Coordinates of C-alpha atoms and ligand atoms in Angstrom, one line a residue:
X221 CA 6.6 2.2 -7.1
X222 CA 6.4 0.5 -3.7
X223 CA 7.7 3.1 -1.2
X224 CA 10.4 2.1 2.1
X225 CA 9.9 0.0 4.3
X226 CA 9.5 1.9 7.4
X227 CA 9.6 5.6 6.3
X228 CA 11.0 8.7 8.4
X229 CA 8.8 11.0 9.7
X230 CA 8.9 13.8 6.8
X231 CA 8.0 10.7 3.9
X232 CA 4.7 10.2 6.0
X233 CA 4.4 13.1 7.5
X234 CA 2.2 16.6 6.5
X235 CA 4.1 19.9 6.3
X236 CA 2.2 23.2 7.2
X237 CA 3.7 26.5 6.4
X238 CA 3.2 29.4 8.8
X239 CA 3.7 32.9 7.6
X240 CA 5.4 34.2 11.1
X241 CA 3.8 38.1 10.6
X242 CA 0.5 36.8 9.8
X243 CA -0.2 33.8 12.2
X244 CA -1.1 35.2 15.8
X245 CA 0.3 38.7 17.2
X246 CA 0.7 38.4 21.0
X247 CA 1.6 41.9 21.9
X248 CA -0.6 44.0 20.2
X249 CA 2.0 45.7 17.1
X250 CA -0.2 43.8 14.2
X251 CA 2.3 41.5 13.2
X252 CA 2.8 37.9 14.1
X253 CA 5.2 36.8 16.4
X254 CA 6.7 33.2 17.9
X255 CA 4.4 33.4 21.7
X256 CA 1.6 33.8 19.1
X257 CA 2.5 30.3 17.0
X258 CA 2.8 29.1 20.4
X259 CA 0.1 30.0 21.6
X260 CA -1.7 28.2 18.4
X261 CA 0.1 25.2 18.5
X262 CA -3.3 23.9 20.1
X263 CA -4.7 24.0 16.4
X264 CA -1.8 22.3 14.3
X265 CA -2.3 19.6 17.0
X266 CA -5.8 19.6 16.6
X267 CA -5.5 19.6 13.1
X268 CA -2.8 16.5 12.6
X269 CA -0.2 18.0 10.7
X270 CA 3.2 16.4 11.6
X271 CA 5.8 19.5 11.3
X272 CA 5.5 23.3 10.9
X273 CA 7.7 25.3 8.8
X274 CA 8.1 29.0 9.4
X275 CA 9.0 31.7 7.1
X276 CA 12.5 33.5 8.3
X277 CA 12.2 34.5 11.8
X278 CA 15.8 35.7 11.9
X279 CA 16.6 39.4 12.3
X280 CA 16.3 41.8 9.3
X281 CA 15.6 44.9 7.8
X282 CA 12.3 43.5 6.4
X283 CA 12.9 44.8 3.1
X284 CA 11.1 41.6 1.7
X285 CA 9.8 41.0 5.2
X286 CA 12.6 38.6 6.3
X287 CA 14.4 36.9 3.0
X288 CA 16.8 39.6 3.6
X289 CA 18.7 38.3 6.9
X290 CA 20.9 40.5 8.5
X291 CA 22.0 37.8 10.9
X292 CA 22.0 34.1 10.1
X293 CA 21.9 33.3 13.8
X294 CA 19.1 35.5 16.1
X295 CA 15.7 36.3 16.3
X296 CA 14.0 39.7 14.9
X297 CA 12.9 41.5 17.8
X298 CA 9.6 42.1 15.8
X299 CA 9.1 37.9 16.6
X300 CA 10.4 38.0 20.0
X301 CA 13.7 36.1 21.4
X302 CA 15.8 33.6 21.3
X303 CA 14.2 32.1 24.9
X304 CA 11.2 32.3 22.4
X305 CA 12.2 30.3 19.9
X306 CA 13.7 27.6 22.4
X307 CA 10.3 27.8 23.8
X308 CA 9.0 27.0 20.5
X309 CA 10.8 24.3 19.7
X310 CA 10.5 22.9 23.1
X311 CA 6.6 22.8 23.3
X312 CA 6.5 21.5 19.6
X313 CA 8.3 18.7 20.3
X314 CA 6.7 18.0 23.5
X315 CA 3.4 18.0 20.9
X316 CA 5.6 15.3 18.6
X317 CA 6.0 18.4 15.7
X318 CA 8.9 19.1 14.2
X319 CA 9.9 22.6 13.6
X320 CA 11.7 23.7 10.0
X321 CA 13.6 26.8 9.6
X322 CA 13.7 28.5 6.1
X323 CA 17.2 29.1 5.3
X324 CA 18.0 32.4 2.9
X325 CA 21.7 31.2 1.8
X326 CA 21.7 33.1 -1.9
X327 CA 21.8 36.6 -0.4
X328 CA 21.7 38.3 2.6
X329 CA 20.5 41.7 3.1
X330 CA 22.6 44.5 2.4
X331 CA 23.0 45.1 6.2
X332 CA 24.4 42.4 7.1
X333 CA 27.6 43.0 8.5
X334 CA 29.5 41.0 5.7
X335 CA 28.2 42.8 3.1
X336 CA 28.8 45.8 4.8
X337 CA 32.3 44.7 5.4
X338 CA 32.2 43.3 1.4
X339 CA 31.6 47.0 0.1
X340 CA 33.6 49.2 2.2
X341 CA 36.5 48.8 -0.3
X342 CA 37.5 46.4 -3.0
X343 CA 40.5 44.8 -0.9
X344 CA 38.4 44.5 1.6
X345 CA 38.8 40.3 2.8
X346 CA 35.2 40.0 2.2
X347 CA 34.9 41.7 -0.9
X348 CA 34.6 37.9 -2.4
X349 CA 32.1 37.2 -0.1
X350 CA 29.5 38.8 -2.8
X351 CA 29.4 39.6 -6.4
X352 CA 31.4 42.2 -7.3
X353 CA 31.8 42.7 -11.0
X354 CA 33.5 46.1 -13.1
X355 CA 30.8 48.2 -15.5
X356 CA 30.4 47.2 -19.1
X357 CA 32.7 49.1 -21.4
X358 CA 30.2 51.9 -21.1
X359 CA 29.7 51.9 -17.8
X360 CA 26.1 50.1 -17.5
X361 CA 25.5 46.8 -15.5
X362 CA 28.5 43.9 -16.3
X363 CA 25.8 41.7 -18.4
X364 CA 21.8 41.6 -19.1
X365 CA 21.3 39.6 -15.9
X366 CA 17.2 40.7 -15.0
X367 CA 16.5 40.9 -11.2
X368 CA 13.7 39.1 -10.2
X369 CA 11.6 41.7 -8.6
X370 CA 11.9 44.2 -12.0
X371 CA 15.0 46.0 -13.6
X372 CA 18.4 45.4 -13.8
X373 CA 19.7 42.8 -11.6
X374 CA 23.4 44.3 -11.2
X375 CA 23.9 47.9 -8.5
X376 CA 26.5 50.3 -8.8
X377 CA 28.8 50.9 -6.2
X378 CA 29.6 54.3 -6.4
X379 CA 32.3 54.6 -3.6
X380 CA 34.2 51.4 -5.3
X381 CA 32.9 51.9 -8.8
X382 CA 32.0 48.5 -8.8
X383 CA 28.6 46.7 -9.1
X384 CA 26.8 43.8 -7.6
X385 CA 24.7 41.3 -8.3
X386 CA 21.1 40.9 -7.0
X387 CA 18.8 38.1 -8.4
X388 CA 16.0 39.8 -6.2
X389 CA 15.6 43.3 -4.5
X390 CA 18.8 45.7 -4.4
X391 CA 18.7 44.9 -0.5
X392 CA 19.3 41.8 -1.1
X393 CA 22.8 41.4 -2.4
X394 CA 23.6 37.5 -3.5
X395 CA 26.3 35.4 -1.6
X396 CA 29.4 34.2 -4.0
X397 CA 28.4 30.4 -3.3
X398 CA 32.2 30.3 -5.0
X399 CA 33.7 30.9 -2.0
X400 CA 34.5 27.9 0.3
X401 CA 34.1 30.9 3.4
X402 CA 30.9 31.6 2.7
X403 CA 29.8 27.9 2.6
X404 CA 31.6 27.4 5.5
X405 CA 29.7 30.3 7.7
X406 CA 26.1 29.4 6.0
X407 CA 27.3 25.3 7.1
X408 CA 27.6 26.6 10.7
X409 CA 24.6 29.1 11.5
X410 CA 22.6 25.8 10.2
X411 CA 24.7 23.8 12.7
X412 CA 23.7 26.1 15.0
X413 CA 19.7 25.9 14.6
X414 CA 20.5 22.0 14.3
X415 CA 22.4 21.7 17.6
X416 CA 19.6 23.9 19.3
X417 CA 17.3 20.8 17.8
X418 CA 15.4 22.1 14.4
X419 CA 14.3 19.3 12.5
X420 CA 15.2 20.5 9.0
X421 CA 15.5 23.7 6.6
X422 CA 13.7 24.9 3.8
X423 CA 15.8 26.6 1.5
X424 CA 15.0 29.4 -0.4
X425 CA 15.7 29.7 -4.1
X426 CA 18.0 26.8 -4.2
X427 CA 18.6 26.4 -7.4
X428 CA 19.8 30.0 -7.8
X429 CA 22.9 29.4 -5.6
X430 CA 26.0 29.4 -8.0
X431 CA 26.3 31.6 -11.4
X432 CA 28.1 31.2 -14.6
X433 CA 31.8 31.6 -13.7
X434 CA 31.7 34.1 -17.1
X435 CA 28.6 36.1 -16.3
X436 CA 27.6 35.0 -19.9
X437 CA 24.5 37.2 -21.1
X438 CA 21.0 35.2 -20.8
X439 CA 19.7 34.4 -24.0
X440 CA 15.4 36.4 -24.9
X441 CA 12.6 34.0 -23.8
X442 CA 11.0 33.3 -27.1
X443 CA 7.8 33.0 -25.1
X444 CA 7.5 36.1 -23.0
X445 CA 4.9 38.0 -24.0
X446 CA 3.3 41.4 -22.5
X447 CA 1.7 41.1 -18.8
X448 CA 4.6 38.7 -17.9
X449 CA 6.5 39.9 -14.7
X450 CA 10.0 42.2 -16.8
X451 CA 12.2 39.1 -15.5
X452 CA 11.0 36.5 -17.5
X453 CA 12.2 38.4 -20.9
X454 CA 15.2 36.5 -20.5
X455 CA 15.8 32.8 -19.6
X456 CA 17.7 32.4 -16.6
X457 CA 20.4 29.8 -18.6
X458 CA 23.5 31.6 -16.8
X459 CA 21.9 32.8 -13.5
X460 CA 20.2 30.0 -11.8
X461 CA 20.3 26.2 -11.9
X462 CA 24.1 25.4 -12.6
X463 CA 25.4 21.9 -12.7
X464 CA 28.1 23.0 -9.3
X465 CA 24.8 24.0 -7.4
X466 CA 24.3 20.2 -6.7
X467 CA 27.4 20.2 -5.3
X468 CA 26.6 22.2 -2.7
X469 CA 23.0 20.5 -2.0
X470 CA 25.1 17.6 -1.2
X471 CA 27.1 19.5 1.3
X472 CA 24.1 21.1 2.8
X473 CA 22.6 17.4 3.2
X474 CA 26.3 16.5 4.9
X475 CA 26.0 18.9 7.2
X476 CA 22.5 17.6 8.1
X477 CA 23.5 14.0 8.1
X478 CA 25.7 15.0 11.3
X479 CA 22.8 14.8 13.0
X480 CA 20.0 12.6 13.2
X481 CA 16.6 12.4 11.3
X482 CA 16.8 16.1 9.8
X483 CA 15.1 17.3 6.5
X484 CA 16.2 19.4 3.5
X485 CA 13.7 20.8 1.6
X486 CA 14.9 22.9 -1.4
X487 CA 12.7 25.9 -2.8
X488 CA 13.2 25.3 -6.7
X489 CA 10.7 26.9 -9.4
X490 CA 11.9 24.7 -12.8
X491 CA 10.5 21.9 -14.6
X492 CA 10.4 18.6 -13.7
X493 CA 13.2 17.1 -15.2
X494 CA 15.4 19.6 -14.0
X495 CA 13.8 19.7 -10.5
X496 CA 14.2 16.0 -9.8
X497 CA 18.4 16.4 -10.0
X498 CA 18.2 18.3 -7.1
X499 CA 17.4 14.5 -5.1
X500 CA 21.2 14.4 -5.9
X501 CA 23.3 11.6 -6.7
X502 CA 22.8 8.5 -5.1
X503 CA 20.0 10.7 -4.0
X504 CA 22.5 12.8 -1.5
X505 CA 20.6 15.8 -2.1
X506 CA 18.0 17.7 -1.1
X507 CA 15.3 14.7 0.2
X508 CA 12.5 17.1 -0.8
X509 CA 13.0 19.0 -3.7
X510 CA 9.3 21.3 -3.3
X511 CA 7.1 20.2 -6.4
X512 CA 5.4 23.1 -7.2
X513 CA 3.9 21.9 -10.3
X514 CA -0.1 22.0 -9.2
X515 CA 0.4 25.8 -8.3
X516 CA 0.3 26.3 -12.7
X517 CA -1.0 23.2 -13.9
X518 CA -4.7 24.0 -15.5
X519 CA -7.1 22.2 -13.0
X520 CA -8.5 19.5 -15.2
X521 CA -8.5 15.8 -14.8
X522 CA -6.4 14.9 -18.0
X523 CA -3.4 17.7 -17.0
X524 CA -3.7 16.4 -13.5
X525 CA -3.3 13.2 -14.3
X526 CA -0.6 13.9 -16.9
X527 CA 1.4 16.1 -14.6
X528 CA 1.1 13.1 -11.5
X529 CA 2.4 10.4 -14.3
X530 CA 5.1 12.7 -15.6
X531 CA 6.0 13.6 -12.1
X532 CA 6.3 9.8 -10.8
X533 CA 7.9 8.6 -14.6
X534 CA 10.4 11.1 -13.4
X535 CA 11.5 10.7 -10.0
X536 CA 14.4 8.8 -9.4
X537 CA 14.5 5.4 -7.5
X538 CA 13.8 5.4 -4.3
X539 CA 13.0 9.2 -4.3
X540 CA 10.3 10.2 -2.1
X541 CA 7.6 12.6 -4.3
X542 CA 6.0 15.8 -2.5
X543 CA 3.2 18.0 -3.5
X544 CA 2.3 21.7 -2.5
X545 CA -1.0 23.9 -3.0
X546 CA -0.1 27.2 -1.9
X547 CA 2.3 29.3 -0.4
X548 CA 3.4 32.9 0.4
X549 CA 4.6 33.8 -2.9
X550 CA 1.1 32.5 -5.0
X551 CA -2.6 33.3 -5.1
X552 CA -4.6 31.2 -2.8
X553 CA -6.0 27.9 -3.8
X554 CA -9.6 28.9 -2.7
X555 CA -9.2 31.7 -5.1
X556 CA -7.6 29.8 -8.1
X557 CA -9.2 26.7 -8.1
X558 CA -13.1 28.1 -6.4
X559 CA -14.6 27.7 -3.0
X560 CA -16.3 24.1 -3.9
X561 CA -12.8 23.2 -5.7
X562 CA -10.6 23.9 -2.8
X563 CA -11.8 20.9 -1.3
X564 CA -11.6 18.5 -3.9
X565 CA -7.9 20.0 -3.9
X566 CA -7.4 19.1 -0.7
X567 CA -8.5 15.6 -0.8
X568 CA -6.1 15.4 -3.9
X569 CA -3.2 17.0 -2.1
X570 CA -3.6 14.6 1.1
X571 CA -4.2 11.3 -0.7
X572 CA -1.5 11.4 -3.5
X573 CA 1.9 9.5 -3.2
X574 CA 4.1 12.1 -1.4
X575 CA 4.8 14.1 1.2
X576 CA 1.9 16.9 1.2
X577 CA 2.8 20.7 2.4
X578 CA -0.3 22.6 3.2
X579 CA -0.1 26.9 3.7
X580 CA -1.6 28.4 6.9
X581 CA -5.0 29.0 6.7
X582 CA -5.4 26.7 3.4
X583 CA -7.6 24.9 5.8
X584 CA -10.4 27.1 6.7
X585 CA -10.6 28.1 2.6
X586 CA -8.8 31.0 2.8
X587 CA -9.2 33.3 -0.1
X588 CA -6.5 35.4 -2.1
X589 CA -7.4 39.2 -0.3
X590 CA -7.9 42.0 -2.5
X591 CA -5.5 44.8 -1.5
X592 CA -5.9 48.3 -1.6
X593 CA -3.3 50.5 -3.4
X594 CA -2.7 52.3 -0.4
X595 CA -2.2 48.8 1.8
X596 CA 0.4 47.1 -0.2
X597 CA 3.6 45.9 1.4
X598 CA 5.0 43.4 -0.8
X599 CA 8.3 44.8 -2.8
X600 CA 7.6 42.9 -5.5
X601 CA 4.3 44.9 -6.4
X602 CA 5.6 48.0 -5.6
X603 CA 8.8 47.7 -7.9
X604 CA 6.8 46.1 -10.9
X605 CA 2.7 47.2 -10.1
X606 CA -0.3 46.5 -11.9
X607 CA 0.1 43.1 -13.4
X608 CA -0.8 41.1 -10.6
X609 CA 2.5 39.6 -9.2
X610 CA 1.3 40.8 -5.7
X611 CA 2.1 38.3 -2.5
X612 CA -0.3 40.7 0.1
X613 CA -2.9 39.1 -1.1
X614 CA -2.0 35.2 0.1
X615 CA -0.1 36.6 3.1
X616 CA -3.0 38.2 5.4
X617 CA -3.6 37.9 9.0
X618 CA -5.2 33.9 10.2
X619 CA -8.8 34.0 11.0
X620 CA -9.4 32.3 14.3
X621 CA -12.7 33.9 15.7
X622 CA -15.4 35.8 15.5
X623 CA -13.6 38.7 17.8
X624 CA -11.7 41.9 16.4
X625 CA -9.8 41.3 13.6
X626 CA -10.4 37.7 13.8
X627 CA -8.5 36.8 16.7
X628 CA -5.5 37.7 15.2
X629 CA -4.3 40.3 17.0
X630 CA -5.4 43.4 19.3
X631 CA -3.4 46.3 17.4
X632 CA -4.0 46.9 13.3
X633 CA -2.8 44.2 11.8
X634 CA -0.5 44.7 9.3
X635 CA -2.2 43.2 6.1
X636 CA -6.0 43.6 6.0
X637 CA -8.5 40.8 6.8
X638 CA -10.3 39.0 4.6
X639 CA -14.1 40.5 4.2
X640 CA -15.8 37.3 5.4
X641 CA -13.1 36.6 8.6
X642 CA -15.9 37.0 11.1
X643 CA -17.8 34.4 9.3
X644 CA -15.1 31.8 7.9
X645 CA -12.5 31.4 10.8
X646 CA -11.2 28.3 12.9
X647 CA -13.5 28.7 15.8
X648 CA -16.5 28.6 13.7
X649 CA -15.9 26.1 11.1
X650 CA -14.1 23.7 13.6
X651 CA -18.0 23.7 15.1
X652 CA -19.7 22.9 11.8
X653 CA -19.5 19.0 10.6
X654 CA -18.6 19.5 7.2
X655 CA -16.5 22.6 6.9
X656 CA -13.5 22.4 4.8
X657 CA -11.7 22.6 8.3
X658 CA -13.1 19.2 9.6
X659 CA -12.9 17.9 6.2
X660 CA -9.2 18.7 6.5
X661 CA -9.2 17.0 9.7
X662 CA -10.8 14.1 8.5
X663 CA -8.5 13.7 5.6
X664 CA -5.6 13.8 7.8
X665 CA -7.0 11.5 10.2
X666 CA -7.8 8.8 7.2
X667 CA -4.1 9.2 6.1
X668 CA -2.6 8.0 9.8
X669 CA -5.1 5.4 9.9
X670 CA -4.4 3.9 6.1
X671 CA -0.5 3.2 5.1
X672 CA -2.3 3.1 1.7
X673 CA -1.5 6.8 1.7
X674 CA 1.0 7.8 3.5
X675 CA 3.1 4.7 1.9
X676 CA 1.1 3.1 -1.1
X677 CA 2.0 3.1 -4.6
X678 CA 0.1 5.1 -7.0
X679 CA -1.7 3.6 -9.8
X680 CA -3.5 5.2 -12.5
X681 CA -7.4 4.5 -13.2
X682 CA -8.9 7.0 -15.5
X683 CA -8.8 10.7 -16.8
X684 CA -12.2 10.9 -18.1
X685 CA -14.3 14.0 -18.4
X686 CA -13.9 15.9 -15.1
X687 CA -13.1 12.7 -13.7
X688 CA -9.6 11.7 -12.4
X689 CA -9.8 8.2 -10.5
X690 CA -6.7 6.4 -8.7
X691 CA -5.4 3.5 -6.6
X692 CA -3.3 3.5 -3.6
X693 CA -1.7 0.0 -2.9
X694 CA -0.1 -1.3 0.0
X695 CA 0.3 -4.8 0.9
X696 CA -1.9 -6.2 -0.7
X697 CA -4.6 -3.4 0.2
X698 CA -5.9 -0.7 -1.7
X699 CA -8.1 2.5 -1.4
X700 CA -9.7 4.6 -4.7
X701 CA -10.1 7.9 -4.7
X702 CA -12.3 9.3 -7.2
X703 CA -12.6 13.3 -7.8
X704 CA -14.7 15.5 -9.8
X705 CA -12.8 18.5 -10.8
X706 CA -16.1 20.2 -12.6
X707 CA -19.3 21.4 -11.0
X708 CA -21.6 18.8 -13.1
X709 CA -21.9 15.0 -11.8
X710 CA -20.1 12.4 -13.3
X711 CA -20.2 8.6 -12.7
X712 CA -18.2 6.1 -13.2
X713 CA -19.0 2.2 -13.8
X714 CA -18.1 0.2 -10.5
X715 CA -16.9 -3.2 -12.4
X716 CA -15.1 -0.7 -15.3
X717 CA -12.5 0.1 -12.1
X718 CA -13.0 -2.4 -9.7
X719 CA -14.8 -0.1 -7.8
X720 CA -15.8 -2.0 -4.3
X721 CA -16.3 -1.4 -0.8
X722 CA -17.9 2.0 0.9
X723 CA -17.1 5.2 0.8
X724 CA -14.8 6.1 3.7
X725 CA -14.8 10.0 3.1
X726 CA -16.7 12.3 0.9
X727 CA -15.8 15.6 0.8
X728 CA -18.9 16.9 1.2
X729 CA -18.6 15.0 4.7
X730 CA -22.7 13.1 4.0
X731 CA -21.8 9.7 2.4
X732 CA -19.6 7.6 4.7
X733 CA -20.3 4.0 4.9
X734 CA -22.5 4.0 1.8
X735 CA -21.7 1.0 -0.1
X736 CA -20.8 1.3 -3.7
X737 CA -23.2 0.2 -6.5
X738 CA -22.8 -0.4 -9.9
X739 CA -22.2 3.2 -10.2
X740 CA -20.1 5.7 -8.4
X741 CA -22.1 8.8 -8.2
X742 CA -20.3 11.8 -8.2
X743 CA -22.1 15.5 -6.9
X744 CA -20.5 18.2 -9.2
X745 CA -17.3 19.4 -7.0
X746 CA -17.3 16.3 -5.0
X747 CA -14.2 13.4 -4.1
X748 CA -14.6 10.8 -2.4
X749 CA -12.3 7.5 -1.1
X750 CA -13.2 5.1 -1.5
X751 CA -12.3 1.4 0.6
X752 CA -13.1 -1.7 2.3
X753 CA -15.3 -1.3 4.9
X754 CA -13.4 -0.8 8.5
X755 CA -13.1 -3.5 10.9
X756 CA -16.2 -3.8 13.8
X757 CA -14.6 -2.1 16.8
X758 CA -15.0 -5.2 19.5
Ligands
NOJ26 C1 11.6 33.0 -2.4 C2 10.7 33.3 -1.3 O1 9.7 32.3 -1.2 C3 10.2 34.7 -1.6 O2 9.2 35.0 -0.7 C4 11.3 35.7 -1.6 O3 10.9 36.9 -1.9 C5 12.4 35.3 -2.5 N1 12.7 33.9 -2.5 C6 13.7 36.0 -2.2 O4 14.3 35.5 -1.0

């Protein structure tokens, strides 16, 4: 489908997600901070990414290192101050990046001072501001509800006998998204970051907002099977993705529309027919519900291809498609997909129809770290260990340079470096011609010079072998991109696709401006694009 006519920055535009802790430390305590990012912004520029979205900044226990906000409307200390952030913002935008805040709206932490307030006794006026449910007839949790991060999802109360609800870690207690006060008081902190000029909001866990007015049980998963994190025994049919949650989407987009040109992105693990409601009606919703779909999809050419045409068969009109490779909850792309994959990966991420998020570090190759028993932090491992649902591993520190701990910071740094971080960092790889970091570059460049792909339709060509072959179309004007997702060669026959022109990128970063034959000649792990020669610079 033929996208708008002049599209708003986030339709052309690349996202890049920055881990706060694990991005650049400026004062030496091992963990990231907002002078750090700052201090960086040389390399997003340098890069050609468009906005940067940072994981919560805002102050909190760190229980699950920041998705449990105590306060809606500061900075932790542990990422400086508020002059900070305005700094932030300011010398973004002076870059022309936009800055996007995660919002946590389904729970707070349990130290926040409404929950606090919300458990001190049951009459208390925000007791409603949370969960609160009586025990089962025998005194266990009010229904089978499973939290996320292992056990029961439901925490008794002792001093009020009563228990709450938690779709993640007890610290986290859920906000009744019933309760026109609580959307009121999340609607202002975001007018708050919105006034002080933040370009959008990722929300987390969207689709979790509002439960089943009954607390029905959740039915078994007929599919769960041993080695599957406890949570997914059940299926979440009463617990997340409610037909009222869209409701309050379209109020969160209202109170973005009072300002101009702002994003909302919603964080929503479900399938794609579900995830595309979350556009909205009359698309009022959430303008970038995340597709998270090539995070699980097996990495072949035919389930690639099926997943992009079941993905665009899906979307609504005039709903603007996005694609993500990583984040801080997944293994890294480097690691799932191989080294010599991870760019073909890239040149798929950054030449599809649709807004593309990359994650920090993505684009040096990056790999999932292995982490010592005695290192992890994440809460998830420790409540449920041993089956891999670890997030350490995709969280560690950037690798910049060759210098202690890559740059990254002058204390201990929190997480533990990857092994080869002396060897695979920015400084050196922004010096070698075809490192995945220039071929990043490269492939961000092509997209601002080609409306092709940052506003092209998609079509189709072929699924064949390890071979997965498109079209991007604009005016008139169209660009191939051909990738080999298997280490052997493949070719294709040039008339067979209407292959024509030169190659403009190969990522392998050796073939520009060769002219196609009668065959295109892929190199085991290679992409290229492919289009008509550029015009003689006078
Ligand atoms: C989703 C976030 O991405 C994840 O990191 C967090 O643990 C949960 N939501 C709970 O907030």
């Amino acid at each position: 489908m033929e996208s708008v006519s002049s599209p708003s920055w986030w339709a052309s535009g690349v996202l890049y997600q920055i881990y706060p802790r694990s991005f650049q430390d400026s004062n030496a305590d091992g963990i990231g901070d907002l002078r750090g990012i700052i201090d960086r912004l040389d390399h997003l520029s340098d890069l050609g990414v468009d906005a940067l979205w940072l994981s919560p900044v805002f102050p909190s226990p760190m229980a699950d290192f920041g998705y449990d906000v105590a306060d809606y409307v500061g900075i932790d200390p542990i990422f400086g101050s508020m002059a900070d952030f305005d700094a932030l913002v300011l010398t973004a935008h002076a870059r022309g990046l936009k800055v996007i805040l995660d919002l946590v709206p389904n729970h707070s932490s349990e130290q926040h001072p409404w929950f606090v307030e919300s458990r001190a006794s049951r009459h208390n006026p925000k007791r409603d501001w949370y969960l609160w449910r009586d025990p089962a007839p025998d005194g266990g949790p009010p229904n089978n509800w499973l939290s996320e991060f292992g056990g029961s999802a439901w925490e008794l109360d002792e001093a009020t006998g009563q228990y709450y609800y938690h779709a993640f870690l007890k610290q986290q207690p859920d906000l009744n998204w019933r309760n026109p006060e609580v959307r009121a008081a999340i609607y202002e902190a975001m007018r708050f970051w919105l006034r002080k000029g933040v370009d959008g909001f990722r929300v987390d866990v969207i689709w979790h907002l509002i439960k089943d007015d009954q607390f029905r049980d959740n039915p078994p998963n007929p599919d769960f099977a041993p080695g599957m994190p406890p949570h997914a025994a059940l299926q979440p049919m009463y617990s997340t993705d409610q037909l009222e949650t869209l409701d309050v989407v379209a109020e969160m987009r209202a109170v973005l529309e009072e300002f101009d040109n702002r994003l909302l992105i919603g964080e929503i693990y479900l399938p794609i027919e579900r995830l595309v409601a979350y556009y909205g009606k009359e698309l009022k919703g959430a303008q970038l519900p995340f597709n998270f779909a090539l995070l699980s999809t097996p990495w072949n050419a035919r389930e690639i291809a099926a997943l992009i045409d079941r993905y665009e068969r899906a979307l609504p009109v005039g709903a603007w498609p996005n694609w993500v490779l990583g984040n801080h909850d997944r293994p890294r792309v480097a690691s799932r997909v191989g080294e010599a994959q991870a760019r073909v990966a890239a040149m798929l991420l950054l030449t599809l129809r649709g807004t593309p998020t990359m994650y920090y570090g993505d684009e040096i190759g990056m790999p999932q770290v292995p982490i010592a028993p005695q290192d992890v932090q994440d809460p998830f491992e420790k409540n449920v260990p041993g089956i891999g649902v670890g997030r350490d591993g995709c969280r560690t520190p950037m690798q910049w340079d060759s210098s202690p701990n890559a740059g990254f910071s002058e204390g201990r740094p929190w997480l533990p470096l990857a092994e080869d971080a002396a060897r695979d960092n920015v400084a050196n790889l922004r010096a070698d011609g075809q490192s995945i970091l220039n071929l990043y570059r490269a492939l961000l460049r092509l997209r601002r010079a080609h409306p092709q792909l940052t506003r092209g339709d998609y079509q189709p060509l072929a699924a064949e072998g390890d071979l997965l072959l498109y079209r991007r179309q604009h005016d008139g004007r169209s660009l191939l991109v051909a990738l080999n997702l298997g280490d052997e060669p493949v070719s294709a026959a040039s008339d067979a696709f209407g292959l024509d022109g030169e190659v403009l990128l190969s990522t392998l970063m050796d073939r520009t401006g060769e002219r196609i034959g009668a065959t295109l000649d892929l190199r085991g792990n290679e992409g290229v694009v492919i289009g008509p020669a550029p015009e003689p610079v006078v």
